[in-house]
């Protein structure tokens, strides 16, 4: 009760200081933007992947954490605005793991996914790939994905390292085998002209990466299909564990992982095939790699927030679609579950 009272008084103090600002009232641990609409989720994930948080100093991080602690305990100094509180929460969530409160290694933060992942995308889309370079870039891409997944995992329950290794190996093997297999098929296709063969080869990374992403999700989260995932009522109370909800969660996550690489690995080859015909790039072929890097960066920056905004983090499902025991355990018409990222 004391914590509730102090938080309420802190909220009142912050609201008084924000009478003239546009920032919504601050809620500790809650998203700034409404999650019921695609636009709200898009704005929310733009905050999460904001690369500017990579440059936050240790001192600024400590100040942000302290400000949130002051809010929690009702000891905010006068004049602190909602905007300052939202900014402090954004910094903390971008840098510290929510379960362990430890700093996430910079390349594996969600805010570092685009800047550190773009060079890998450029490598995946390089023309005239050899067998060795195809294997290398697919391996590097899946290794980076695995590290990001592990660094941002749910750490509330201990999970065996074997599960992550299994998912990682499955993703690498599927990505490399599909990419190499498709490249060999394209090389042996006698009907293709050299120009057409080069264009088709540029699209090979997409089916390889998309298949590997699905493989990774299924292998790493297969246990959820066997044991089910927690479903909650509208008040946040645990209703039970549902295998049907787990299937929905995995399907939504897998679909997100297929949509994510689509603009990243499909748009740049199309754009570059047009740009390469321009007089500028034909006269200055050295500009090809920098231009391709910029195109990949733009596609990555657009694709990531769009893909992860497709479904709410906390998805809703009607109890009539779930197991009979779940429907009997609650009077709510719908329940929610955490689909994961």
Coordinates of C-alpha atoms in Angstrom, one line a residue:
X1 CA 0.0 0.0 0.0
X2 CA 2.9 2.4 0.8
X3 CA 4.4 1.8 -2.7
X4 CA 1.0 2.4 -4.3
X5 CA 0.6 5.7 -2.4
X6 CA 4.1 7.0 -3.2
X7 CA 3.8 6.1 -6.9
X8 CA 0.4 7.9 -7.0
X9 CA 1.9 11.0 -5.4
X10 CA 4.8 10.9 -7.8
X11 CA 2.4 10.6 -10.7
X12 CA 0.4 13.6 -9.4
X13 CA 3.6 15.6 -9.1
X14 CA 4.7 14.7 -12.6
X15 CA 1.2 15.5 -14.0
X16 CA 1.3 19.0 -12.4
X17 CA 4.6 19.7 -14.0
X18 CA 3.2 18.6 -17.4
X19 CA 0.1 20.7 -17.7
X20 CA 1.6 22.5 -20.7
X21 CA 3.3 19.6 -22.5
X22 CA 1.9 17.0 -25.1
X23 CA 3.5 13.9 -23.5
X24 CA 1.0 11.4 -22.1
X25 CA 0.9 10.8 -18.4
X26 CA 3.8 8.6 -17.4
X27 CA 3.2 5.0 -16.4
X28 CA 6.1 3.0 -15.0
X29 CA 6.8 -0.1 -17.0
X30 CA 4.1 0.6 -19.5
X31 CA 4.5 1.5 -23.2
X32 CA 4.2 5.2 -24.0
X33 CA 2.0 4.5 -27.1
X34 CA -1.3 2.6 -27.3
X35 CA -0.7 -1.0 -28.3
X36 CA -4.2 -1.7 -29.7
X37 CA -3.4 0.0 -33.0
X38 CA -0.7 -0.8 -35.6
X39 CA 0.4 2.9 -35.5
X40 CA 0.8 2.8 -31.7
X41 CA 2.9 -0.4 -31.9
X42 CA 4.9 1.1 -34.7
X43 CA 5.7 4.2 -32.6
X44 CA 6.5 2.0 -29.6
X45 CA 9.0 -0.1 -31.6
X46 CA 10.6 2.9 -33.2
X47 CA 11.5 3.9 -29.6
X48 CA 12.9 0.5 -28.9
X49 CA 15.2 0.3 -31.9
X50 CA 16.3 4.0 -31.7
X51 CA 20.1 3.8 -32.4
X52 CA 20.7 7.1 -30.5
X53 CA 20.5 5.1 -27.2
X54 CA 23.7 3.3 -28.2
X55 CA 25.5 6.6 -27.4
X56 CA 24.1 7.1 -23.9
X57 CA 26.9 7.5 -21.4
X58 CA 27.2 5.6 -18.1
X59 CA 26.4 8.7 -16.2
X60 CA 23.2 9.4 -18.2
X61 CA 22.1 5.8 -17.7
X62 CA 22.6 6.1 -13.9
X63 CA 20.6 9.3 -13.9
X64 CA 17.8 7.7 -15.8
X65 CA 17.6 4.7 -13.5
X66 CA 17.7 6.9 -10.4
X67 CA 14.9 9.1 -11.8
X68 CA 12.7 6.1 -12.3
X69 CA 13.5 4.9 -8.7
X70 CA 12.6 8.3 -7.4
X71 CA 9.3 8.1 -9.3
X72 CA 8.6 4.6 -7.9
X73 CA 9.2 5.7 -4.3
X74 CA 7.4 9.1 -4.6
X75 CA 10.6 11.2 -4.1
X76 CA 10.7 13.0 -7.5
X77 CA 12.2 16.5 -7.3
X78 CA 9.8 19.3 -8.3
X79 CA 9.6 20.2 -12.0
X80 CA 10.3 16.7 -13.5
X81 CA 8.2 16.3 -16.7
X82 CA 6.4 13.3 -18.2
X83 CA 8.8 13.7 -21.2
X84 CA 11.8 13.3 -18.9
X85 CA 10.3 10.2 -17.3
X86 CA 9.4 8.6 -20.7
X87 CA 13.0 9.4 -21.9
X88 CA 14.5 7.8 -18.8
X89 CA 12.4 4.7 -19.2
X90 CA 13.4 4.5 -22.9
X91 CA 17.1 4.6 -22.0
X92 CA 16.8 2.0 -19.3
X93 CA 14.8 -0.4 -21.4
X94 CA 17.2 0.0 -24.3
X95 CA 20.3 -0.8 -22.3
X96 CA 19.4 -3.0 -19.3
X97 CA 17.9 -6.4 -19.5
X98 CA 14.4 -6.3 -17.8
X99 CA 14.9 -9.5 -15.8
X100 CA 18.6 -9.3 -14.8
X101 CA 19.1 -5.5 -14.8
X102 CA 22.5 -6.2 -16.5
X103 CA 23.7 -4.2 -19.5
X104 CA 23.1 -5.9 -22.8
X105 CA 26.2 -6.0 -25.0
X106 CA 25.9 -3.1 -27.5
X107 CA 25.8 -5.2 -30.8
X108 CA 23.0 -7.4 -29.4
X109 CA 20.6 -4.7 -28.2
X110 CA 17.5 -4.1 -30.2
X111 CA 18.7 -0.6 -30.8
X112 CA 21.9 -2.0 -32.3
X113 CA 20.2 -4.5 -34.5
X114 CA 20.1 -2.2 -37.6
X115 CA 23.5 -0.5 -37.4
X116 CA 25.3 -3.8 -36.6
X117 CA 23.1 -5.9 -38.9
X118 CA 23.3 -3.8 -42.0
X119 CA 26.9 -4.8 -43.0
X120 CA 25.7 -8.4 -42.8
X121 CA 22.8 -7.7 -45.1
X122 CA 25.1 -6.0 -47.5
X123 CA 27.3 -9.1 -47.5
X124 CA 24.4 -11.4 -48.1
X125 CA 23.4 -9.4 -51.2
X126 CA 26.8 -9.1 -52.7
X127 CA 26.7 -10.2 -56.4
X128 CA 28.7 -13.1 -57.8
X129 CA 28.9 -15.0 -54.5
X130 CA 31.3 -18.0 -54.2
X131 CA 30.4 -21.1 -52.2
X132 CA 32.7 -20.0 -49.4
X133 CA 31.2 -16.4 -49.2
X134 CA 27.6 -17.7 -49.3
X135 CA 28.3 -20.0 -46.4
X136 CA 30.2 -17.3 -44.4
X137 CA 27.5 -14.6 -44.7
X138 CA 24.7 -17.0 -43.9
X139 CA 26.6 -18.3 -40.9
X140 CA 27.4 -14.7 -39.7
X141 CA 23.8 -13.6 -40.1
X142 CA 22.4 -16.5 -38.1
X143 CA 25.1 -16.1 -35.5
X144 CA 24.2 -12.5 -35.0
X145 CA 20.5 -13.4 -34.8
X146 CA 21.2 -16.1 -32.2
X147 CA 23.2 -13.6 -30.1
X148 CA 20.4 -11.0 -30.3
X149 CA 17.8 -13.7 -29.3
X150 CA 19.9 -14.9 -26.4
X151 CA 20.7 -11.4 -25.1
X152 CA 17.0 -10.4 -25.1
X153 CA 15.6 -13.7 -23.9
X154 CA 13.1 -14.1 -21.1
X155 CA 15.4 -14.7 -18.1
X156 CA 12.7 -15.2 -15.4
X157 CA 12.9 -19.0 -15.8
X158 CA 16.2 -20.8 -16.3
X159 CA 16.5 -22.3 -19.8
X160 CA 19.1 -24.9 -20.8
X161 CA 21.8 -23.6 -23.1
X162 CA 21.2 -26.7 -25.2
X163 CA 17.9 -25.2 -26.4
X164 CA 19.6 -22.2 -27.8
X165 CA 22.4 -24.3 -29.4
X166 CA 19.8 -26.5 -31.0
X167 CA 18.0 -23.5 -32.5
X168 CA 21.3 -21.9 -33.6
X169 CA 22.6 -25.0 -35.3
X170 CA 19.2 -25.7 -37.0
X171 CA 19.0 -22.1 -38.3
X172 CA 22.6 -22.2 -39.6
X173 CA 22.2 -25.6 -41.3
X174 CA 18.9 -24.7 -42.9
X175 CA 20.1 -21.2 -44.1
X176 CA 23.4 -22.5 -45.6
X177 CA 21.9 -25.6 -47.2
X178 CA 19.0 -23.7 -48.9
X179 CA 21.3 -20.8 -50.0
X180 CA 23.9 -23.2 -51.4
X181 CA 21.3 -25.4 -53.0
X182 CA 19.5 -22.5 -54.7
X183 CA 22.8 -21.1 -56.0
X184 CA 23.8 -24.4 -57.5
X185 CA 20.4 -24.7 -59.2
X186 CA 20.7 -21.2 -60.6
X187 CA 24.2 -21.9 -61.9
X188 CA 23.0 -25.1 -63.7
X189 CA 19.9 -23.3 -65.2
X190 CA 21.0 -23.1 -68.9
X191 CA 17.9 -21.2 -70.0
X192 CA 19.0 -18.1 -68.0
X193 CA 21.1 -15.4 -69.6
X194 CA 24.1 -14.2 -67.5
X195 CA 22.2 -11.0 -66.6
X196 CA 19.1 -13.0 -65.5
X197 CA 21.2 -15.5 -63.6
X198 CA 22.9 -12.6 -61.6
X199 CA 19.5 -11.1 -60.8
X200 CA 18.0 -14.4 -59.7
X201 CA 21.0 -15.1 -57.5
X202 CA 20.5 -11.8 -55.7
X203 CA 17.1 -13.1 -54.4
X204 CA 18.5 -16.4 -53.1
X205 CA 19.2 -15.0 -49.5
X206 CA 15.5 -14.3 -48.8
X207 CA 14.1 -17.9 -48.9
X208 CA 17.3 -19.1 -47.1
X209 CA 17.0 -16.5 -44.3
X210 CA 13.2 -16.8 -44.0
X211 CA 13.4 -20.6 -43.7
X212 CA 16.1 -20.4 -41.2
X213 CA 14.2 -17.9 -39.1
X214 CA 11.2 -20.3 -39.0
X215 CA 13.4 -23.2 -38.1
X216 CA 15.0 -21.1 -35.3
X217 CA 11.6 -20.2 -33.8
X218 CA 10.3 -23.7 -33.9
X219 CA 13.4 -25.4 -32.4
X220 CA 13.9 -22.8 -29.7
X221 CA 10.3 -22.6 -28.6
X222 CA 9.1 -26.2 -29.3
X223 CA 8.7 -26.7 -25.5
X224 CA 5.9 -24.2 -25.5
X225 CA 3.9 -26.3 -27.9
X226 CA 4.2 -29.3 -25.5
X227 CA 3.7 -27.4 -22.2
X228 CA 1.6 -24.5 -23.3
X229 CA 2.0 -20.8 -22.4
X230 CA 0.3 -18.7 -19.7
X231 CA -2.9 -16.9 -20.5
X232 CA -4.1 -14.0 -18.4
X233 CA -7.5 -12.3 -17.9
X234 CA -8.2 -8.6 -18.3
X235 CA -6.9 -7.9 -14.8
X236 CA -3.6 -9.7 -15.4
X237 CA -4.6 -12.8 -13.3
X238 CA -3.3 -16.1 -14.5
X239 CA -6.1 -18.2 -16.0
X240 CA -4.0 -21.3 -17.0
X241 CA -1.6 -22.7 -19.5
X242 CA -2.8 -23.2 -23.1
X243 CA -1.2 -25.2 -25.9
X244 CA -3.6 -23.6 -28.4
X245 CA -2.4 -20.1 -27.4
X246 CA 1.2 -21.4 -27.8
X247 CA 0.4 -22.4 -31.4
X248 CA -1.0 -18.9 -32.1
X249 CA 2.0 -17.3 -30.5
X250 CA 4.5 -19.3 -32.6
X251 CA 2.5 -18.8 -35.8
X252 CA 2.5 -15.0 -35.2
X253 CA 6.2 -14.9 -34.3
X254 CA 7.1 -17.1 -37.4
X255 CA 5.1 -14.8 -39.7
X256 CA 6.9 -11.8 -38.2
X257 CA 10.2 -13.5 -38.9
X258 CA 9.2 -14.2 -42.5
X259 CA 8.0 -10.6 -43.1
X260 CA 11.1 -9.0 -41.5
X261 CA 13.7 -10.1 -44.1
X262 CA 11.3 -9.6 -47.1
X263 CA 11.9 -5.8 -47.6
X264 CA 15.5 -6.1 -46.5
X265 CA 16.5 -8.9 -48.9
X266 CA 14.0 -8.3 -51.7
X267 CA 13.8 -4.5 -52.1
X268 CA 17.6 -3.8 -52.4
X269 CA 18.1 -6.2 -55.4
X270 CA 15.2 -4.6 -57.2
X271 CA 16.4 -1.0 -56.5
X272 CA 20.1 -1.8 -57.2
X273 CA 19.2 -3.5 -60.6
X274 CA 17.6 -0.1 -61.6
X275 CA 20.3 2.1 -60.1
X276 CA 23.1 0.1 -61.8
X277 CA 21.8 1.2 -65.2
X278 CA 22.1 4.9 -64.4
X279 CA 24.9 6.9 -66.0
X280 CA 26.4 7.8 -62.6
X281 CA 27.0 4.3 -61.4
X282 CA 28.1 3.0 -64.8
X283 CA 30.7 5.8 -64.9
X284 CA 31.7 5.3 -61.3
X285 CA 31.4 1.6 -60.4
X286 CA 33.3 2.2 -57.1
X287 CA 30.1 3.9 -55.8
X288 CA 28.1 0.6 -56.2
X289 CA 29.0 -0.8 -52.7
X290 CA 28.4 2.5 -50.8
X291 CA 25.1 3.0 -52.6
X292 CA 24.0 -0.6 -51.9
X293 CA 24.9 -0.1 -48.3
X294 CA 22.7 3.0 -48.0
X295 CA 19.8 1.2 -49.8
X296 CA 20.1 -1.8 -47.4
X297 CA 20.2 0.5 -44.4
X298 CA 17.0 2.3 -45.5
X299 CA 15.3 -1.0 -46.2
X300 CA 16.4 -2.4 -42.8
X301 CA 15.3 0.7 -40.9
X302 CA 11.8 0.5 -42.5
X303 CA 11.4 -3.3 -42.3
X304 CA 12.3 -3.9 -38.6
X305 CA 9.6 -1.7 -36.9
X306 CA 7.0 -2.6 -39.5
X307 CA 7.5 -6.4 -39.1
X308 CA 7.5 -6.4 -35.2
X309 CA 4.5 -4.1 -35.2
X310 CA 2.3 -6.6 -37.1
X311 CA 1.0 -8.2 -33.8
X312 CA 0.7 -6.8 -30.3
X313 CA 3.3 -8.1 -27.8
X314 CA 0.3 -9.1 -25.6
X315 CA -2.1 -10.8 -28.1
X316 CA -5.7 -11.3 -27.4
X317 CA -7.8 -14.5 -28.1
X318 CA -11.4 -15.5 -27.3
X319 CA -11.7 -18.2 -24.6
X320 CA -14.0 -20.2 -26.9
X321 CA -11.0 -20.9 -29.2
X322 CA -9.0 -22.3 -26.3
X323 CA -9.2 -25.5 -24.3
X324 CA -12.5 -26.2 -22.5
X325 CA -10.7 -26.0 -19.1
X326 CA -9.4 -22.5 -19.9
X327 CA -12.9 -21.3 -20.8
X328 CA -14.3 -22.7 -17.6
X329 CA -11.6 -21.1 -15.5
X330 CA -12.6 -17.5 -16.2
X331 CA -15.7 -15.4 -16.8
X332 CA -13.7 -13.2 -19.3
X333 CA -14.7 -13.5 -22.9
X334 CA -11.1 -13.0 -24.0
X335 CA -7.7 -13.7 -22.5
X336 CA -4.2 -12.4 -23.4
X337 CA -0.8 -14.1 -23.9
X338 CA 2.7 -12.9 -24.5
X339 CA 3.6 -13.9 -28.1
X340 CA 7.3 -13.1 -27.8
X341 CA 9.5 -11.3 -30.4

